[in-house]
Structure formats: structure tokens, C-alpha cells
Coordinates of C-alpha atoms and ligand atoms in Angstrom, one line a residue:
Chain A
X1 CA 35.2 25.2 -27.3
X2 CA 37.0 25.1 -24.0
X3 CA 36.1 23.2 -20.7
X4 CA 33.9 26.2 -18.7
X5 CA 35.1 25.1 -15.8
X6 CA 39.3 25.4 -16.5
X7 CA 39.0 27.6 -19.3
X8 CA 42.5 25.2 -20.4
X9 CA 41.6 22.0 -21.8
X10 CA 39.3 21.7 -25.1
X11 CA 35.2 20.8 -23.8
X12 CA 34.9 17.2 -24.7
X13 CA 31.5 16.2 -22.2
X14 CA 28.7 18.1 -23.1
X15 CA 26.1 17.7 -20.3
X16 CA 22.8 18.7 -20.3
X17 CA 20.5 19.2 -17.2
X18 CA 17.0 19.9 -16.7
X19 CA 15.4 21.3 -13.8
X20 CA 11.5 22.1 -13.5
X21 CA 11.9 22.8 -17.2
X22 CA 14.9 24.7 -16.8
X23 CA 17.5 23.7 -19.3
X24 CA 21.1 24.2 -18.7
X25 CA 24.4 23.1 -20.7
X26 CA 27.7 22.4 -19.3
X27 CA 30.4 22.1 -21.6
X28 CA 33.7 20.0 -19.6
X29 CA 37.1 18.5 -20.3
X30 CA 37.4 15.2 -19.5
X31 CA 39.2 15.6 -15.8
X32 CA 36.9 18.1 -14.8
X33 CA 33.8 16.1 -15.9
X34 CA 35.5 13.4 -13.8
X35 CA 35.4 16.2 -10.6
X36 CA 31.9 16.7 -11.5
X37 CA 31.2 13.0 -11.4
X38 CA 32.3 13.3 -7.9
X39 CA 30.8 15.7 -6.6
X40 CA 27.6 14.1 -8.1
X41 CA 28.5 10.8 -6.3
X42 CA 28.6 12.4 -2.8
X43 CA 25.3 14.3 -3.8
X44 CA 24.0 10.2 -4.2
X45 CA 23.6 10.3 -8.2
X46 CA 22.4 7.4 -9.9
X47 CA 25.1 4.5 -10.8
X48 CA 23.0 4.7 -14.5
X49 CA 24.1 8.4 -14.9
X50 CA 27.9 7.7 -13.6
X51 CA 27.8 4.8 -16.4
X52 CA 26.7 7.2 -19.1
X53 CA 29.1 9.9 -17.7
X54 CA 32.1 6.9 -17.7
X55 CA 31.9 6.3 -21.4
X56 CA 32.5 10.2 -22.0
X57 CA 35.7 10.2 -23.4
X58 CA 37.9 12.2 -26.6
X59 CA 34.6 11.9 -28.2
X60 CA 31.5 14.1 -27.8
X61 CA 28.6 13.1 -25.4
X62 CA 25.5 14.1 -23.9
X63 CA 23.5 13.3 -21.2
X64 CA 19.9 14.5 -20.4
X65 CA 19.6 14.6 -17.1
X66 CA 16.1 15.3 -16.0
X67 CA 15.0 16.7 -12.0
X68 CA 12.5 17.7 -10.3
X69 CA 13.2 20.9 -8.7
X70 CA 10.8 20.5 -5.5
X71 CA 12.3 17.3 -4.0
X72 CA 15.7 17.1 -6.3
X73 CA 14.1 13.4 -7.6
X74 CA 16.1 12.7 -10.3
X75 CA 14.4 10.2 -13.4
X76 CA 17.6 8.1 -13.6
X77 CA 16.8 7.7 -9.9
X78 CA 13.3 6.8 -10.3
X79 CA 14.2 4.3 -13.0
X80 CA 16.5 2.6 -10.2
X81 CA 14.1 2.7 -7.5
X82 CA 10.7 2.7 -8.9
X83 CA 9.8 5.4 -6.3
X84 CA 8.9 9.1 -7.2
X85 CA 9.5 11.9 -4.7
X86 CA 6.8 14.2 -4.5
X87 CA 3.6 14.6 -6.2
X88 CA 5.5 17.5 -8.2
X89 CA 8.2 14.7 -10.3
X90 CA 4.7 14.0 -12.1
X91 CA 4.9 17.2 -13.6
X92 CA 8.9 17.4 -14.3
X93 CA 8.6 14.0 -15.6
X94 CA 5.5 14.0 -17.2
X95 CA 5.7 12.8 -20.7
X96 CA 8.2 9.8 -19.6
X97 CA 5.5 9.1 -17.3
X98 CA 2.6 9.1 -19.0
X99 CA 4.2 6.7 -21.2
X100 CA 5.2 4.3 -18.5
X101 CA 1.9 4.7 -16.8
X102 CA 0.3 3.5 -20.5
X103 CA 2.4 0.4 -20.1
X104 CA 1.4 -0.1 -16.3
X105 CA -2.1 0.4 -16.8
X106 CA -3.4 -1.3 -20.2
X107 CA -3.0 1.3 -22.5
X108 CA -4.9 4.0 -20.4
X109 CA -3.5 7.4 -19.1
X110 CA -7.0 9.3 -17.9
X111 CA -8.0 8.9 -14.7
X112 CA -11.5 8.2 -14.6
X113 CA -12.3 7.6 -11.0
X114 CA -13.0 9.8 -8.1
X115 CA -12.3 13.6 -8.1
X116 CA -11.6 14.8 -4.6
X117 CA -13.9 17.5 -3.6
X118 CA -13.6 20.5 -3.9
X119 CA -10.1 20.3 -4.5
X120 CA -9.1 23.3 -6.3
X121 CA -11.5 25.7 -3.7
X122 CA -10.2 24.2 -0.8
X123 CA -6.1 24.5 -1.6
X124 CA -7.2 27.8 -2.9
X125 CA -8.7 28.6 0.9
X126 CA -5.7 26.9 2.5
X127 CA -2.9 28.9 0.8
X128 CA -4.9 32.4 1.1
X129 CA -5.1 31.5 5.1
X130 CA -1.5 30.8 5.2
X131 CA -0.5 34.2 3.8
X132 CA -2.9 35.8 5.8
X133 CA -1.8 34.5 9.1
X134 CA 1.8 35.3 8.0
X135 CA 1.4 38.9 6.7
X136 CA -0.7 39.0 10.4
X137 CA 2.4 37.8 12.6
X138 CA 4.5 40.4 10.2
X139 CA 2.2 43.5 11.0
X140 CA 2.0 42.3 14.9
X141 CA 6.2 42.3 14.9
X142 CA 6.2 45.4 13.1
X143 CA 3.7 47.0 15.3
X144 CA 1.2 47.8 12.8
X145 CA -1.9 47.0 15.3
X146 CA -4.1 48.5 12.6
X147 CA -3.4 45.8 10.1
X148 CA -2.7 43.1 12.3
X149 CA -6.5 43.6 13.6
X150 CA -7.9 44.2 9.7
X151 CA -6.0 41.0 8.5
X152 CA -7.6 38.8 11.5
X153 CA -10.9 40.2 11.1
X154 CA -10.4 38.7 7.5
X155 CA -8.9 35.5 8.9
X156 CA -12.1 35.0 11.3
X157 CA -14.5 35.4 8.2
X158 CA -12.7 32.9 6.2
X159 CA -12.5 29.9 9.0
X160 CA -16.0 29.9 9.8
X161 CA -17.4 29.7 5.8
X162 CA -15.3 26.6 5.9
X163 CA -16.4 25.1 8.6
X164 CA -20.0 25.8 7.1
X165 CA -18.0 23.6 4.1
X166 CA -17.7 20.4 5.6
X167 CA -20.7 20.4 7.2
X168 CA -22.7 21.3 3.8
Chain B
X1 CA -22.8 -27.8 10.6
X2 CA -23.9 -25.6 7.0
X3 CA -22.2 -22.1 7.1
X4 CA -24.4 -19.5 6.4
X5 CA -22.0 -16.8 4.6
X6 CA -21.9 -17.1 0.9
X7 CA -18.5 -18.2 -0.7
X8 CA -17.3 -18.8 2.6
X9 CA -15.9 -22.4 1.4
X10 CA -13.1 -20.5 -1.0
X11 CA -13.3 -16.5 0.2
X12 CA -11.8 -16.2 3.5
X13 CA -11.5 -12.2 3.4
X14 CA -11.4 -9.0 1.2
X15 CA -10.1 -5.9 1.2
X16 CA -10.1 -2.3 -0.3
X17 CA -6.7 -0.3 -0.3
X18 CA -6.8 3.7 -1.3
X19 CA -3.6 5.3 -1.4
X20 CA -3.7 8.9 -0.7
X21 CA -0.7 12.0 -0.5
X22 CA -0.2 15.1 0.8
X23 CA -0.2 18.0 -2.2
X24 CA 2.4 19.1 -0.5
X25 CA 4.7 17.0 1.1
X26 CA 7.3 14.9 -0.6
X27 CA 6.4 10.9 -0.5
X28 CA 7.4 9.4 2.5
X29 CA 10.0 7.8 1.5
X30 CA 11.7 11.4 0.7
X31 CA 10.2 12.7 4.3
X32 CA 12.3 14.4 7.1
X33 CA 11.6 13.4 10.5
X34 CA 9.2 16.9 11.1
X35 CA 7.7 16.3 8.0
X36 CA 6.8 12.6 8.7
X37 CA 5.8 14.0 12.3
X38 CA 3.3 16.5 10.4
X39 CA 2.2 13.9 7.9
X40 CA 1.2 12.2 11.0
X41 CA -0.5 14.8 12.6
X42 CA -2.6 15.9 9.7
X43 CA -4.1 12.3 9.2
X44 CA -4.6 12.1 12.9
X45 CA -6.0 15.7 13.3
X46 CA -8.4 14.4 10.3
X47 CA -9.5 11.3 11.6
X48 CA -10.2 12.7 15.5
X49 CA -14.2 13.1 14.9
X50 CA -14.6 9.2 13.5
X51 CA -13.1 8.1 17.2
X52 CA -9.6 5.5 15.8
X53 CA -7.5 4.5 18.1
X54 CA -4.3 5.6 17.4
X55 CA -1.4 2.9 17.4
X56 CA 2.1 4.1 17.8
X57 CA 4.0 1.7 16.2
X58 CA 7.4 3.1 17.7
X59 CA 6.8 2.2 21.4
X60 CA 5.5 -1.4 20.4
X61 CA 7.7 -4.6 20.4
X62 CA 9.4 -6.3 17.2
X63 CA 7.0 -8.8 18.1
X64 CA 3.6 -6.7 18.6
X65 CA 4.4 -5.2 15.6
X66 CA 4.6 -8.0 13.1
X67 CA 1.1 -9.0 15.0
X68 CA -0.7 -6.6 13.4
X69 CA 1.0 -7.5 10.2
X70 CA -0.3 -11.0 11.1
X71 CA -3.4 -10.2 11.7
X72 CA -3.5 -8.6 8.1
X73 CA -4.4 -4.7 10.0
X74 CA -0.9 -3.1 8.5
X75 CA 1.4 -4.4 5.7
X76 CA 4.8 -5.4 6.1
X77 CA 6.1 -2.2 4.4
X78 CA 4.8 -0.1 7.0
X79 CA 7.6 -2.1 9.6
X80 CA 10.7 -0.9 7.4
X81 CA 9.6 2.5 9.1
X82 CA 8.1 2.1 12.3
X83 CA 9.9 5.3 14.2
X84 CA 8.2 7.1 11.5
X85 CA 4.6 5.5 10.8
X86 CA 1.7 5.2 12.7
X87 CA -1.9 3.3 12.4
X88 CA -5.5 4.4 13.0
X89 CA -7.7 1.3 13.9
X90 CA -11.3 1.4 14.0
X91 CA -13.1 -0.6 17.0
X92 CA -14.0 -4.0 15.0
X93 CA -10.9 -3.5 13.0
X94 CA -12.3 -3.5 9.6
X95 CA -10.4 -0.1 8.9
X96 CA -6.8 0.7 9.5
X97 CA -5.4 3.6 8.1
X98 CA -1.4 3.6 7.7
X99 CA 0.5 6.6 7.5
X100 CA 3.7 6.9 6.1
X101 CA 4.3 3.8 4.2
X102 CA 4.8 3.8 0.7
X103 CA 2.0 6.4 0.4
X104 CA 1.3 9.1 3.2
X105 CA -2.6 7.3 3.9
X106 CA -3.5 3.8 3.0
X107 CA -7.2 3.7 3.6
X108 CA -7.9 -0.2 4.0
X109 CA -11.4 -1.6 4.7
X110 CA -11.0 -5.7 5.3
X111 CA -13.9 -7.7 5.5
X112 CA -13.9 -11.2 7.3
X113 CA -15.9 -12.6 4.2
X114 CA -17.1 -12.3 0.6
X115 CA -18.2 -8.6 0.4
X116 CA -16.4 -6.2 -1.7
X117 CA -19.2 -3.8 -1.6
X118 CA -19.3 -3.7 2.1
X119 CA -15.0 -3.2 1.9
X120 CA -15.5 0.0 -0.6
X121 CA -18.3 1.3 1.2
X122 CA -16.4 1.5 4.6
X123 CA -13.1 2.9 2.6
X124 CA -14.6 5.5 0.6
X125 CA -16.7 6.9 3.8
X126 CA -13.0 7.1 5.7
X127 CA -11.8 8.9 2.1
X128 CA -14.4 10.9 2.3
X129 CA -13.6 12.3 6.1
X130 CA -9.9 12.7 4.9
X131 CA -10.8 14.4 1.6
X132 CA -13.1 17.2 3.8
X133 CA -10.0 18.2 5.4
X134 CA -7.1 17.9 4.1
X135 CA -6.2 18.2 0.1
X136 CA -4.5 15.5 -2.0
X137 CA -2.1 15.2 -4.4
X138 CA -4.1 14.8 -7.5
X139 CA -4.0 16.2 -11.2
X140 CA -7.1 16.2 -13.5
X141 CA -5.5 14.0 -15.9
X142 CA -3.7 11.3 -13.9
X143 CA -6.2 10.8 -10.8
X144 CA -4.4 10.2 -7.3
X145 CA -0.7 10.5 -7.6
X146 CA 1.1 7.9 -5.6
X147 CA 5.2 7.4 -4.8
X148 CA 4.7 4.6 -7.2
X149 CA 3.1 4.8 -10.9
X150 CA 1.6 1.4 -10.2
X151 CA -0.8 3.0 -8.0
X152 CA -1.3 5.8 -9.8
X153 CA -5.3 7.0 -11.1
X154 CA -7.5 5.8 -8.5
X155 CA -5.1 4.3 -5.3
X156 CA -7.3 1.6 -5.4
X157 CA -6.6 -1.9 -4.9
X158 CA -9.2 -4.2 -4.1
X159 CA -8.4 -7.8 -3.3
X160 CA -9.6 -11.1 -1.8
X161 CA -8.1 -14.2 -0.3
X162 CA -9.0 -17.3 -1.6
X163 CA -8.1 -20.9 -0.5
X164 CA -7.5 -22.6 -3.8
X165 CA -6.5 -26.2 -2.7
X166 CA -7.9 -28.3 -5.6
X167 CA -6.7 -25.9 -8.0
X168 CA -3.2 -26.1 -7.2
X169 CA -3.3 -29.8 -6.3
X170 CA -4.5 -30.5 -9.5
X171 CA -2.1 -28.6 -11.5
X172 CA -4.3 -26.1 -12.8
X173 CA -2.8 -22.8 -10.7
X174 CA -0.5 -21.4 -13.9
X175 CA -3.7 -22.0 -16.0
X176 CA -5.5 -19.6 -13.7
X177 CA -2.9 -17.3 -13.3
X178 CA -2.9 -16.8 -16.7
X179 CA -6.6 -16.5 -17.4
X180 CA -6.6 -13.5 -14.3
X181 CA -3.6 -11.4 -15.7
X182 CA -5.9 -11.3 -19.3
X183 CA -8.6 -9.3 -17.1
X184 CA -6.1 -6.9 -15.7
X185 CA -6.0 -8.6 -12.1
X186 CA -2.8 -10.4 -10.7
X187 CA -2.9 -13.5 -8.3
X188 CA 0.0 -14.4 -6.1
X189 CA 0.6 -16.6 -3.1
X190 CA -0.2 -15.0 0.5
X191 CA 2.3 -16.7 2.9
X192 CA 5.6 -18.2 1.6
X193 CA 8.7 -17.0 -0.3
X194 CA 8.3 -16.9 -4.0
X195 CA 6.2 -18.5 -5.9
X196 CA 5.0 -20.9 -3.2
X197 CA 1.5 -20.5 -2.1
X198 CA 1.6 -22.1 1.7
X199 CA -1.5 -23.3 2.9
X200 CA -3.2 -23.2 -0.9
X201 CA -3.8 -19.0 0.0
X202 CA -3.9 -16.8 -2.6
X203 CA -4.7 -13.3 -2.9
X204 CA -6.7 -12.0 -6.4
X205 CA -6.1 -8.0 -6.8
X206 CA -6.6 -5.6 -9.5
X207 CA -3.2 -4.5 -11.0
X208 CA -4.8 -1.5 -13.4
X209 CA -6.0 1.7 -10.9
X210 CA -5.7 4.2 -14.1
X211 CA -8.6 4.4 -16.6
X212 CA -11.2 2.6 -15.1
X213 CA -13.5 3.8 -12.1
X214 CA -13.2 2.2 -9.2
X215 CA -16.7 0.7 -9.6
X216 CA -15.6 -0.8 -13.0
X217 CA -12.7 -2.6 -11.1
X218 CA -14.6 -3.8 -8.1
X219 CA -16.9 -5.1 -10.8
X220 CA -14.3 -6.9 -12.7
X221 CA -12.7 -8.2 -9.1
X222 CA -16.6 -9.2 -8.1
X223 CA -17.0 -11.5 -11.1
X224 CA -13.3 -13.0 -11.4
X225 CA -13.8 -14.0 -7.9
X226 CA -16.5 -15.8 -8.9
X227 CA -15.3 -17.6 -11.7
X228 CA -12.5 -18.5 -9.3
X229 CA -15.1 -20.0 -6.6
X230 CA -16.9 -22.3 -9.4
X231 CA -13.9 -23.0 -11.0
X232 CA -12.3 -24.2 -7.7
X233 CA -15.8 -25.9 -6.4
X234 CA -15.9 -28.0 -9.6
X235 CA -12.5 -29.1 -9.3
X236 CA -13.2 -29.8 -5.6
X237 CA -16.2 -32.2 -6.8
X238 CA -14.0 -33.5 -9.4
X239 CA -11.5 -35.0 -7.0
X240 CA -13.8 -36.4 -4.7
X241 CA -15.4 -38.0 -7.4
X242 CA -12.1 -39.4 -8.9
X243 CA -10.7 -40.7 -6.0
X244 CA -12.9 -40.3 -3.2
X245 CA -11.0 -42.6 -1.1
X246 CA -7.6 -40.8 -2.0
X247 CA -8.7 -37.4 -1.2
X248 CA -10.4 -38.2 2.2
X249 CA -7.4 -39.9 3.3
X250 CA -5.0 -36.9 2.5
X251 CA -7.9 -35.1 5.0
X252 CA -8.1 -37.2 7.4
X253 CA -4.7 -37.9 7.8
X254 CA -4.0 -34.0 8.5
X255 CA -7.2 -34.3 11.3
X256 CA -4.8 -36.6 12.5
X257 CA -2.1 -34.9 13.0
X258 CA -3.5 -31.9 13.9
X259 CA -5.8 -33.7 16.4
X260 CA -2.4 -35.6 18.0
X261 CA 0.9 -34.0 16.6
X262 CA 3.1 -32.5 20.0
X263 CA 5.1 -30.1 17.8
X264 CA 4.4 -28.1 15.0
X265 CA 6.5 -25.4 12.7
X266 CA 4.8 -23.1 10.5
X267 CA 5.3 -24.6 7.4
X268 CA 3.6 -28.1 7.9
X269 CA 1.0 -26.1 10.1
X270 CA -0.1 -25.0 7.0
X271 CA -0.3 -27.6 5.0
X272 CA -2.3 -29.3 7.1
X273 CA -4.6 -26.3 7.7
X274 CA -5.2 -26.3 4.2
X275 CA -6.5 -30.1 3.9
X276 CA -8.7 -29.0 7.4
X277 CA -10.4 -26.3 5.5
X278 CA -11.2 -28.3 2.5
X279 CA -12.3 -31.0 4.4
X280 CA -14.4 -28.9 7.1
X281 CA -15.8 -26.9 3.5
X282 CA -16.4 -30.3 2.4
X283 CA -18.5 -31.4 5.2
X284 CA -16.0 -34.3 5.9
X285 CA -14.3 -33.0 9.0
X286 CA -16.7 -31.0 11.8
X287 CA -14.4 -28.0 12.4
X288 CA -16.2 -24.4 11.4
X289 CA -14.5 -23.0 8.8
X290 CA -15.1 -19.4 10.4
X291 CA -12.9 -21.5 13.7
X292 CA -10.3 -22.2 10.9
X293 CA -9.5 -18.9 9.5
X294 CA -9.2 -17.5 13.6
X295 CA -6.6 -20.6 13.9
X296 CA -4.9 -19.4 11.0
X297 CA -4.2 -16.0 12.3
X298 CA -3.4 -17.2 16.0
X299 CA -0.7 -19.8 15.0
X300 CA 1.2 -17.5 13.0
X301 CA 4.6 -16.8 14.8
X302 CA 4.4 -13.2 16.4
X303 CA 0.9 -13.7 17.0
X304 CA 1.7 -16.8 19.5
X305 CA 4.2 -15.3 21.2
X306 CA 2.2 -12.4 22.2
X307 CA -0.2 -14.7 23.3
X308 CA 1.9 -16.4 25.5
X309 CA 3.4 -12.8 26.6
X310 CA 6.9 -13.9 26.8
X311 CA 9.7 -14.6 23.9
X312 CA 9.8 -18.2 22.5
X313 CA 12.6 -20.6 20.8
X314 CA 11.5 -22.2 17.4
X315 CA 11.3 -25.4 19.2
X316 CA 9.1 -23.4 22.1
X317 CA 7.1 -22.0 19.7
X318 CA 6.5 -25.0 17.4
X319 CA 5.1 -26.9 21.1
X320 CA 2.5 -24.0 21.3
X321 CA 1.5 -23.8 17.9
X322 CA 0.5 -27.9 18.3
X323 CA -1.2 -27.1 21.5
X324 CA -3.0 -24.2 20.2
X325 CA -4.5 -26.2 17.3
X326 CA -5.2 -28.8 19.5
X327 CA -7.6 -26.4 22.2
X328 CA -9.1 -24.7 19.1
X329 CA -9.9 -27.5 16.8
X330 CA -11.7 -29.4 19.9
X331 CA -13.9 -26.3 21.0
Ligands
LIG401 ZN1 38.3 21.6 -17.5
LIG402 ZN1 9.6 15.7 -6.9

């Protein structure tokens, strides 16, 4: 197999990334896997990662990288810092985590404790409001007065049931 | 004089943390400056109706700032940050709500005595404001997701500060340490570097937040706390009835200095403190122990030089310390 990236040189790194599930494969030669090690240095990769990526040399290797693809969290970087970056790395990393959170937390991976109310309704209220008011702003820029008056009609008749909500 | 509030002579205060996020915002520490600014605003927005003053931490001083930390009403975290944070204080300060540190909200309810039920009670009625408005990160499996898996499940941490001078003068501390960490619960020193505990203060908090219900850990932190009260009262008893004379002296000796000393650092301030409360617990010296604990927040460093409203050498600020100690001790 040759290096994707020169199309020259035989592909000796074989990398392997995963974004939000995503898999992709990257097959290098050893001096463009080094310009790929660069780049990822600049883009503040973890010094784990450039380690494993160091000790790819004539012979095959892979790495897993794994990402979250809503705040670009990598787990090598979480490993490093301890710190995830959005609530969505519990889903990209979730099986590492679970474990980890078994060893934090005596065994024990289901939460037990308080459920925030209503959660599910209210986000559900939250997002339809948000693309309400935007298709709104669209049909007042495009003129469409008709629309733009049915859309906050429906916008009125949703704000008031939830303040109703909170005082249920 | 007899002090009326239960466990008073071992619990100074207590404390009920809830970490909360944003759904959709990354964890602060990933944050842009607009989306700190709207992490903010949301909290704020939230909180209007349940009248908090709002404390901008970015136009206070260095030293304002590490007075609040003093004062135990944000943590030291939140500081790394301040341009970014902010703080929502209720009127008798026994809620703050910090924004922006490692978790968008941490809810904390502190209680100037022995009362974890009063501490939950007055964080889960702030939750339950927050929670009516805005919608947090949570997934039905894992609870409350936090920037950190330590936190993860319920947010919670419940803790309480204990003065533990017999037990550690004794020898007995990595014997109790050990004993806590078998119930899930981890005890460390509150003021020093390291493994030092100055002034005999320790803090006992629940390390496990996933799996159990919050009331199952408040239970389990409500009855280590009390093994930790007898266990230290029965040591205290045993001393004085080893070596009466030894342990009084030790006591009296600190009155002493306290009651005379011109200048004071931090460090021996402490230690002296420490054989104050025991004593004043004891019924040996006649200082309040409620008088103590507002003495021990008052001569910490920031917190005097607010006081005095201007900024102090080490040498200024160990004279004010000695004079401080001095007016409060007599009143
Ligand atoms: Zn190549
Ligand atoms: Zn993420």
C-alpha cells in the first residue's frame, strides 16, 4: 500500500481516528506521518498521542484516536487533564467512561439520585421556540408578513403554557 | 459559659456542593469569552426572582477576592478565572452560587454549625429554581454530567469541618483516615500545604456521587460525622485524664500567648487557635467557641487586610493579626 498522502513512499503508520462514531483510516509513510504529527502539535495534541505516533517506524502501527466531535475533546487529552469538554464527550467516550466512573465511584455506574424535571419536555419546548423564532426573523426578511404573523401567533401560545409550567 | 448548638465542640460548619452544566455549552474550562458571558447570564437571569446579590469578581481586588475564598463563600478554583466567573450571594450568606468554575453552577449551602439537613434543604430549593429554568446536562444513566467524572451522578458533595485536635495529637489521624475512605468518604486537612492539617482542621466529604441518592450519602456523611465527634470526645477525655496537668499547660500556655504575643504569622496563629478551641470546648479557657471560629476567619491574611483597607507587609500584617486576637479574645 502507498502513503495516501505522497502516493510515493510505501504506508508504514496506519492511523485510525474516531469522531462522534465516525471512523476514518489514514494510511502514511513515515515523513508524512511526521508532517501530520505537526500539524497535530500546532492543533495542541496530546504529548501521549505524539509518543505513540514517535515509536511509528518501518514497522506497522496503529493508533485509536478517539474525539468528540462537539467540542474537538480528545480522550488522550482527557486522560492528561482529567477534564472533559462538553457534556457530549460522555457520549463519544462512553464505554471508557463508564468504566472509569466504575473505579471512581465504588463499583457503581447508575445514577440514582435526582432527575431534573421535566427535562426531556422542557429542552423539547426550548429547541421548538428557537426554530420558531428563527424561521420568524426568515419570513420577516423575506417579506412573507403572512407567515411571519402565523409563526408568532404560535410563538405567543407556546411562552405563556410555560410560564403556566413553572408556576404548576 | 455552655454552648447550646449540638456538636459545636468538634463541627465548626457544613456544607452541601451541587454541580450543575449547561446541556449545551461546552464546560467552562472549554468556554469562549461570549459563551462564559452567556453561561453567566443564564444563571443570573435564573436566579433574579430569589433576590442574590450578584458579585462580579472582575472589578474586585486580588485581595477582596481571596476574602471570599477566606470566608469559605467561593473556592479557590473559581480565582484561576475571575474575568470570567461570577458569584450569586444570598443575604446571610449561607448560599453562593459560582459560575464558571470547574462546573458552570456550584450550588453551595454552608451552615455555621452541625446541620446537614438544613445545608441540603437550602441547596436543593436553589437547584430547584435553576432546574425550572434552565435545562442541564444530564443522561438517564449517568445522573448530572460534570467537566470531571469525579463528580459525575449526583454533583453532590456534602462535607463538614471538624477540629480534630486530640486525634491528631495523639497519633490516631492515619487510623481515621483509613477507617473514612472504607465508607466511601475522604478526609483531608483544610488550611496548609500537603498533608498538614493547620490548626487540627479537617474537612470529612463524600468522594462517591454515582450510585447512591443523595439522601443515602448525607446519611452516610450524618453518621461518620458522628463517629468522628465521639471518637474525638473520648480521646479528648482520655488526655485530660492521662496527663491533666500536661494538657492544660499546652492550653494555657497558647492563652498566653495569644492574650500577650505583639506579633503573630499565620502559621503559629493557628496552632495556638487550635489549643484555644479545645480548651474553650473544654471549659478550661472562657472564650466562646462560636467567638473562635469568627477569629479564625478574620485573621486569615486577605481578610485582615481588607479590614484594615489598605495593603500590609508580612511583618505589618503579622502586628494586626496579634492585635486582632487580642480585641476579640477580650470581648
Ligand atoms: Zn507520504
Ligand atoms: Zn465534548
Amino acid at each position: 500500500m502507498l502513503c495516501e498522502n505522497c502516493g510515493q513512499q510505501p504506508a508504514t503508520v496506519h492511523l485510525t481516528t474516531i469522531v462522534g462514531g465516525d471512523k476514518t483510516e489514514q494510511h502514511l509513510c513515515a515523513a508524512c506521518c511526521q508532517k501530520h504529527k505537526q500539524a497535530l502539535t500546532m492543533a495542541g495534541m496530546s504529548t501521549l498521542l505524539l509518543s505513540l505516533l514517535q515509536g511509528a517506524g518501518s514497522t506497522q502501527h496503529e493508533h485509536v484516536e478517539m474525539r468528540c466531535e462537539c467540542c474537538g475533546q480528545t480522550y488522550d487529552e482527557f486522560q492528561k487533564t482529567g477534564m472533559l469538554g462538553c457534556p457530549k464527550c460522555y457520549d463519544a467516550f462512553r464505554s471508557q467512561l463508564v468504566s472509569l466512573l466504575g473505579r471512581i465511584h465504588g463499583g457503581k455506574t447508575q445514577h440514582t439520585g435526582r432527575i431534573p424535571p421535566r427535562s426531556e419536555e422542557q429542552n423539547h419546548a426550548a429547541k421548538r421556540l428557537e426554530t420558531l423564532r428563527r424561521d420568524m426573523d426568515r419570513a420577516v426578511a423575506d417579506e412573507d408578513f403572512e407567515l411571519a404573523a402565523k409563526l408568532r401567533d404560535e410563538i405567543r401560545a407556546m411562552q405563556p403554557a410555560r410560564e403556566e409550567e413553572k408556576h404548576a | 459559659m455552655p454552648d447550646s448548638v449540638p456538636d459545636r465542640d468538634v463541627v465548626l460548619t457544613c456544607r452541601v456542593r451541587l454541580a450543575r452544566n449547561h446541556a449545551d455549552l461546552p464546560f467552562p474550562g472549554f468556554l469562549d469569552v461570549e459563551q462564559a458571558q452567556e453561561s453567566i447570564r443564564r444563571a443570573t437571569n435564573a436566579l433574579e426572582p430569589h433576590e442574590l446579590r450578584t458579585v462580579s469578581l472582575d472589578r474586585m481586588t486580588p485581595i477582596q477576592r481571596q476574602a471570599l475564598v477566606e470566608r469559605h463563600l467561593i473556592s479557590r478554583d473559581l480565582l484561576r478565572t475571575p474575568e470570567r466567573s461570577a458569584v450569586l450571594l444570598n443575604d446571610d450568606e449561607t448560599l453562593s452560587v459560582m459560575i464558571n468554575e470547574e462546573d458552570h453552577l456550584r450550588v453551595q449551602a454552608f451552615v455555621n454549625r452541625f446541620d446537614l439537613p438544613l445545608a441540603a434543604k437550602i441547596a436543593f430549593e436553589a437547584d430547584d429554581w435553576l432546574s425550572s429554568k434552565l435545562s442541564f446536562a444530564y443522561d438517564i444513566e449517568l445522573g448530572y454530567l460534570t467537566a470531571c467524572p469525579t463528580n459525575t451522578g449526583t454533583g453532590m458533595r456534602a462535607s463538614a469541618m471538624l477540629h480534630l485536635p486530640a486525634l491528631t495529637w495523639s497519633g490516631e489521624m492515619g487510623k481515621v483516615t483509613q477507617a473514612v475512605s472504607k465508607l466511601g468518604l475522604t478526609l483531608r486537612g483544610l488550611y496548609g500545604e500537603g498533608s498538614e492539617a493547620q490548626g487540627d482542621l479537617y474537612q470529612l466529604s463524600n468522594q462517591v456521587t454515582l450510585g447512591r441518592t443523595e439522601s443515602d450519602i448525607l446519611d452516610d456523611m450524618q453518621s461518620a460525622t458522628n463517629q468522628m465527634v465521639d471518637w474525638e470526645r473520648k480521646v479528648r477525655v482520655a488526655l485530660h485524664a492521662g496527663d491533666r496537668i500536661a494538657l492544660e499547660d499546652r492550653l494555657m500556655r497558647a492563652l498566653g500567648v495569644m492574650e500577650r504575643a505583639r506579633r503573630m504569622n499565620a502559621k503559629e496563629f493557628m496552632q495556638r487557635w487550635s489549643c484555644l478551641r479545645l480548651g474553650s470546648c473544654m471549659r478550661l479557657i472562657s472564650i466562646r467557641p462560636d467567638t473562635l471560629d469568627r477569629l479564625l476567619v478574620t485573621a486569615q491574611p486577605a481578610s485582615l487586610e481588607q479590614a484594615t483597607g489598605e495593603s500590609l507587609t508580612d511583618e505589618q500584617r503579622d502586628i494586626r493579626r496579634a492585635s486582632l486576637v487580642q480585641t476579640m479574645i477580650k470581648a
